[in-house]
Short mmCIF file of C-alpha atoms in Angstrom, two decimals:
data_model
loop_
_atom_site.label_atom_id
_atom_site.label_comp_id
_atom_site.label_asym_id
_atom_site.label_seq_id
_atom_site.Cartn_x
_atom_site.Cartn_y
_atom_site.Cartn_z
CA MET A 297 0.00 0.00 0.00
CA GLU A 298 2.82 2.41 -0.84
CA THR A 299 0.68 4.31 -3.37
CA THR A 300 -2.64 2.45 -3.62
CA PHE A 301 -5.30 1.27 -1.21
CA GLU A 302 -6.44 -2.36 -1.09
CA ASN A 303 -9.90 -3.87 -0.65
CA GLY A 304 -10.86 -3.81 3.00
CA ASP A 305 -8.80 -0.74 3.90
CA GLN A 306 -10.65 1.71 6.16
CA VAL A 307 -10.32 5.45 6.64
CA GLY A 308 -12.02 7.97 8.91
CA LEU A 309 -13.57 11.13 7.42
CA PHE A 310 -14.46 14.46 8.99
CA VAL A 311 -16.44 17.13 7.08
CA VAL A 312 -16.47 20.67 8.45
CA ASN A 313 -18.98 23.16 7.04
CA TYR A 314 -18.05 26.80 6.54
CA ASN A 315 -19.70 29.39 8.79
CA ALA A 316 -22.68 31.44 7.59
CA ASP A 317 -20.39 34.41 6.94
CA GLY A 318 -18.21 32.30 4.64
CA THR A 319 -15.32 31.85 7.05
CA ALA A 320 -13.73 28.46 7.69
CA ALA A 321 -14.76 26.59 10.81
CA VAL A 322 -12.34 24.68 13.05
CA LEU A 323 -12.17 20.89 12.96
CA LYS A 324 -13.44 19.37 16.22
CA PRO A 325 -13.64 15.79 17.56
CA LEU A 326 -17.45 16.06 17.61
CA GLY A 327 -20.03 18.48 16.28
CA ASN A 328 -18.77 18.71 12.71
CA HIS A 329 -21.06 18.09 9.76
CA VAL A 330 -19.54 14.58 9.61
CA ASP A 331 -17.66 13.08 12.56
CA ASN A 332 -15.16 10.26 12.01
CA MET A 333 -17.27 8.52 9.39
CA LEU A 334 -15.98 5.08 8.48
CA PHE A 335 -15.27 4.53 4.77
CA THR A 336 -14.22 1.08 3.52
CA TYR A 337 -12.52 0.47 0.21
CA HIS A 338 -14.06 -2.11 -2.16
CA SER A 339 -12.90 -0.90 -5.59
CA ALA A 340 -14.54 2.37 -4.46
CA TRP A 341 -14.94 4.08 -1.10
CA ILE A 342 -18.14 2.97 0.67
CA PRO A 343 -19.39 4.98 3.70
CA SER A 344 -20.89 3.24 6.72
CA LYS A 345 -23.99 5.36 6.07
CA PRO A 346 -24.96 7.91 3.39
CA VAL A 347 -23.31 11.34 3.56
CA TYR A 348 -25.05 14.45 2.23
CA TRP A 349 -24.09 18.09 1.84
CA LYS A 350 -25.69 20.55 4.27
CA ASP A 351 -27.35 22.39 1.38
CA GLU A 352 -26.65 23.51 -2.18
CA ASN A 353 -24.42 26.43 -1.21
CA THR A 354 -22.43 25.73 1.96
CA LYS A 355 -18.80 24.89 1.30
CA ALA A 356 -16.89 22.41 3.44
CA ASP A 357 -13.45 21.15 4.39
CA PHE A 358 -12.77 17.41 4.16
CA TYR A 359 -10.22 15.66 6.42
CA LEU A 360 -9.37 11.96 6.44
CA TYR A 361 -6.87 9.66 8.09
CA TYR A 362 -5.78 6.01 7.84
CA PRO A 363 -5.89 3.54 9.56
CA TYR A 364 -9.38 4.00 11.02
CA CYS A 365 -9.89 4.32 14.77
CA ASN A 366 -13.32 3.83 16.36
CA THR A 367 -12.91 6.73 18.78
CA VAL A 368 -11.10 10.01 18.20
CA ASN A 369 -11.17 12.13 21.36
CA SER A 370 -8.76 14.75 20.05
CA VAL A 371 -8.14 15.90 16.48
CA SER A 372 -5.15 18.05 17.46
CA ALA A 373 -3.40 15.47 19.67
CA MET A 374 -4.71 12.08 18.55
CA PRO A 375 -2.57 9.29 20.05
CA PHE A 376 -1.06 6.91 17.51
CA ASN A 377 1.40 4.06 18.01
CA ILE A 378 3.43 2.33 15.35
CA ASN A 379 4.02 -1.40 15.79
CA THR A 380 7.40 -2.13 17.32
CA ASN A 381 7.41 -5.55 15.63
CA GLN A 382 6.80 -4.85 11.95
CA SER A 383 8.05 -8.22 10.73
CA THR A 384 4.68 -8.96 9.07
CA VAL A 385 3.07 -7.07 6.19
CA ALA A 386 0.01 -6.28 8.31
CA ALA A 387 2.05 -4.83 11.19
CA TYR A 388 4.12 -2.75 8.78
CA LYS A 389 1.08 -1.48 6.89
CA THR A 390 -0.96 -0.44 9.93
CA SER A 391 2.01 1.60 11.20
CA ASP A 392 1.83 3.78 8.08
CA LEU A 393 -0.32 6.74 9.15
CA LEU A 394 -1.86 8.65 6.22
CA ILE A 395 -3.60 12.02 6.43
CA GLY A 396 -5.32 13.98 3.69
CA SER A 397 -7.50 17.04 3.27
CA THR A 398 -9.38 18.97 0.60
CA ARG A 399 -10.62 22.40 1.61
CA HIS A 400 -13.12 25.01 0.50
CA VAL A 401 -15.15 22.50 -1.52
CA ALA A 402 -18.42 23.68 -3.05
CA PRO A 403 -21.36 21.24 -3.06
CA THR A 404 -21.09 18.90 -6.04
CA THR A 405 -22.56 15.65 -7.34
CA THR A 406 -19.12 14.28 -8.18
CA ALA A 407 -16.75 12.58 -5.75
CA VAL A 408 -14.45 14.83 -3.72
CA ASN A 409 -10.82 13.99 -4.41
CA ILE A 410 -8.55 13.75 -1.37
CA VAL A 411 -4.84 12.92 -1.52
CA ALA A 412 -3.71 10.92 1.51
CA LYS A 413 -0.07 11.59 2.37
CA HIS A 414 2.42 9.61 4.45
CA VAL A 415 3.13 11.52 7.67
CA MET A 416 5.45 8.99 9.27
CA SER A 417 8.97 8.25 8.00
CA GLN A 418 9.96 5.17 6.06
CA VAL A 419 13.26 3.36 6.52
CA GLU A 420 14.81 1.04 3.95
CA ILE A 421 17.84 -0.99 5.00
CA VAL A 422 19.87 -2.84 2.37
CA LEU A 423 22.67 -5.20 3.43
CA LYS A 424 25.81 -5.64 1.34
CA ALA A 425 28.75 -7.98 1.73
CA GLY A 426 32.03 -6.37 2.77
CA GLY A 427 35.36 -7.83 3.88
CA GLY A 428 35.02 -11.41 5.06
CA PHE A 429 31.64 -11.88 3.40
CA THR A 430 30.38 -12.79 -0.04
CA GLU A 431 26.87 -12.12 -1.24
CA SER A 432 26.19 -15.87 -1.20
CA SER A 433 27.60 -16.40 2.30
CA LEU A 434 25.63 -13.44 3.61
CA SER A 435 22.39 -14.68 2.05
CA ALA A 436 23.00 -18.11 3.61
CA SER A 437 23.57 -16.65 7.07
CA LYS A 438 21.01 -16.21 9.81
CA VAL A 439 20.38 -12.46 9.78
CA SER A 440 18.21 -10.17 11.91
CA VAL A 441 17.95 -6.39 11.79
CA SER A 442 16.71 -3.90 14.37
CA LEU A 443 16.34 -0.13 14.73
CA ASN A 444 17.21 1.12 18.20
CA GLY A 445 16.54 4.11 20.41
CA LEU A 446 13.37 5.27 18.66
CA LYS A 447 10.08 6.54 20.05
CA ALA A 448 7.13 4.53 18.74
CA SER A 449 4.31 6.79 19.98
CA ALA A 450 3.05 10.06 18.55
CA LEU A 451 0.44 12.77 18.95
CA VAL A 452 -1.24 13.64 15.66
CA ASP A 453 -2.78 16.91 14.49
CA ILE A 454 -5.18 15.83 11.75
CA ALA A 455 -5.90 19.30 10.37
CA ALA A 456 -2.22 20.22 10.20
CA ALA A 457 -1.14 16.71 9.09
CA ALA A 458 1.61 16.91 11.73
CA VAL A 459 2.97 14.36 14.19
CA LYS A 460 5.05 14.73 17.34
CA ALA A 461 7.02 11.85 18.83
CA THR A 462 6.22 11.05 22.46
CA GLY A 463 7.01 8.47 25.11
CA SER A 464 10.09 6.38 25.78
CA VAL A 465 12.44 4.85 23.23
CA THR A 466 12.28 1.25 22.11
CA THR A 467 13.51 -1.18 19.47
CA ILE A 468 11.74 -1.68 16.13
CA THR A 469 11.91 -4.85 14.08
CA PRO A 470 11.55 -4.17 10.35
CA TYR A 471 9.71 -6.17 7.69
CA LYS A 472 11.93 -8.18 5.31
CA ASP A 473 10.74 -7.45 1.78
CA GLY A 474 12.96 -9.52 -0.47
CA SER A 475 16.47 -8.14 0.05
CA VAL A 476 15.26 -4.93 1.69
CA TYR A 477 14.31 -4.41 5.33
CA ARG A 478 11.53 -1.83 5.68
CA ALA A 479 10.11 -0.04 8.72
CA ILE A 480 7.76 2.83 9.45
CA VAL A 481 9.07 5.12 12.19
CA VAL A 482 7.75 8.22 13.93
CA PRO A 483 9.45 11.41 12.68
CA GLN A 484 12.00 12.41 15.30
CA GLU A 485 15.56 13.49 15.96
CA VAL A 486 17.78 10.76 17.36
CA ALA A 487 20.99 11.51 19.25
CA GLN A 488 24.13 9.46 18.70
CA THR A 489 23.26 5.85 19.42
CA ASN A 490 23.53 2.34 17.98
CA LEU A 491 20.82 3.22 15.49
CA ILE A 492 20.90 0.00 13.47
CA THR A 493 21.97 -3.43 14.67
CA VAL A 494 22.52 -6.25 12.18
CA ASN A 495 23.02 -9.66 13.74
CA VAL A 496 24.71 -12.18 11.47
CA ASP A 497 24.99 -15.73 12.83
CA GLY A 498 25.01 -14.45 16.41
CA ARG A 499 27.41 -11.54 15.91
CA ASP A 500 26.18 -7.93 16.17
CA TYR A 501 27.24 -5.24 13.72
CA ASN A 502 26.22 -1.84 15.08
CA LEU A 503 25.83 1.46 13.29
CA SER A 504 26.32 4.31 15.77
CA LYS A 505 24.81 7.46 14.34
CA SER A 506 22.62 10.46 15.05
CA PHE A 507 19.85 11.03 12.56
CA THR A 508 16.71 13.06 11.89
CA PHE A 509 13.73 11.15 10.52
CA VAL A 510 11.52 13.49 8.48
CA SER A 511 7.77 13.22 7.97
CA GLY A 512 6.87 11.88 4.54
CA LYS A 513 10.46 10.95 3.65
CA CYS A 514 12.00 7.58 2.87
CA HIS A 515 15.50 7.24 4.31
CA THR A 516 17.67 4.53 2.74
CA PHE A 517 20.54 2.96 4.67
CA THR A 518 22.87 0.79 2.59
CA VAL A 519 24.86 -1.18 5.16
CA THR A 520 28.09 -2.90 4.11
CA LEU A 521 29.00 -5.58 6.62
CA ASP A 522 32.74 -5.95 7.17
CA LYS A 523 34.16 -8.68 9.39
CA THR A 524 37.62 -7.17 9.36
CA SER A 525 36.60 -3.82 10.79
CA SER A 526 33.68 -5.12 12.90
CA GLY A 527 31.76 -2.15 11.56
CA VAL A 528 29.56 -0.96 8.77
CA ASN A 529 29.82 1.55 5.99
CA VAL A 530 26.66 3.56 5.54
CA ILE A 531 25.31 5.49 2.58
CA ILE A 532 22.17 7.50 3.26
CA GLY A 533 20.00 9.01 0.57
CA ALA A 534 16.68 10.82 0.64
CA TRP A 535 13.49 9.71 -1.09
CA GLU A 536 13.97 12.45 -3.66
CA ASN A 537 17.20 10.69 -4.69
CA ASP A 538 19.11 13.98 -4.64
CA GLY A 539 22.43 12.17 -5.11
CA VAL A 540 23.91 13.52 -1.87
CA ASP A 541 26.08 11.03 0.01
CA ASN A 542 25.57 11.67 3.73
CA GLY A 543 27.26 8.45 4.78
CA GLY A 544 30.22 7.59 6.90
CA THR A 545 31.97 4.73 8.63
CA ALA A 546 30.73 3.15 11.85
CA ASN A 547 32.72 0.81 14.08
#
């Protein structure tokens, strides 16, 4: 579900009508024109009950989020937790918080288009054989990967599509997708720490690094495992593939 929804996916929708004087109203947990309406995807988005415009003239703002939560007590500080064990597709997918909005929409008989954007950060970890390894020996080894020292909880502002990391730090287990290890993490700034640990046949290879995870960005870590140095060589690139090498050597 990187760019498309699948059958059975569910989102929550809020619709906020404009005031009588034409000014925008503020999104609230309750008391909007539509409050946290469940929509389920089955080749098209199906609401849990019919939704109608207030009248033929009143404009509205539309806000949605994924994955759906039965109760939203705060729209400016909605609690959200990513899964710390994302080793399954389902656990990885439900950690990927999406928020979208379309504003100042005039009543229409056509569907209102809303673009849902990733507000968490994505991590891609690729392992490469360095000194003492070959690609075949590495692929035959027992390998596990973890991300360390990260907060897994956030407070979400739906209207602003913003998240703030909260709580204590923990370890996140990524999902192995072919040769790539993927994880969804809460945007945050991490001080110098053993950010990534790769365990190969019982031996840990640690990458000690500070890093800033940015909302909506995919951060790629290409990790070269080297038995001789007991370290890793890291190349980091942004989702935009700007060609900048921000890497270094970790021991």
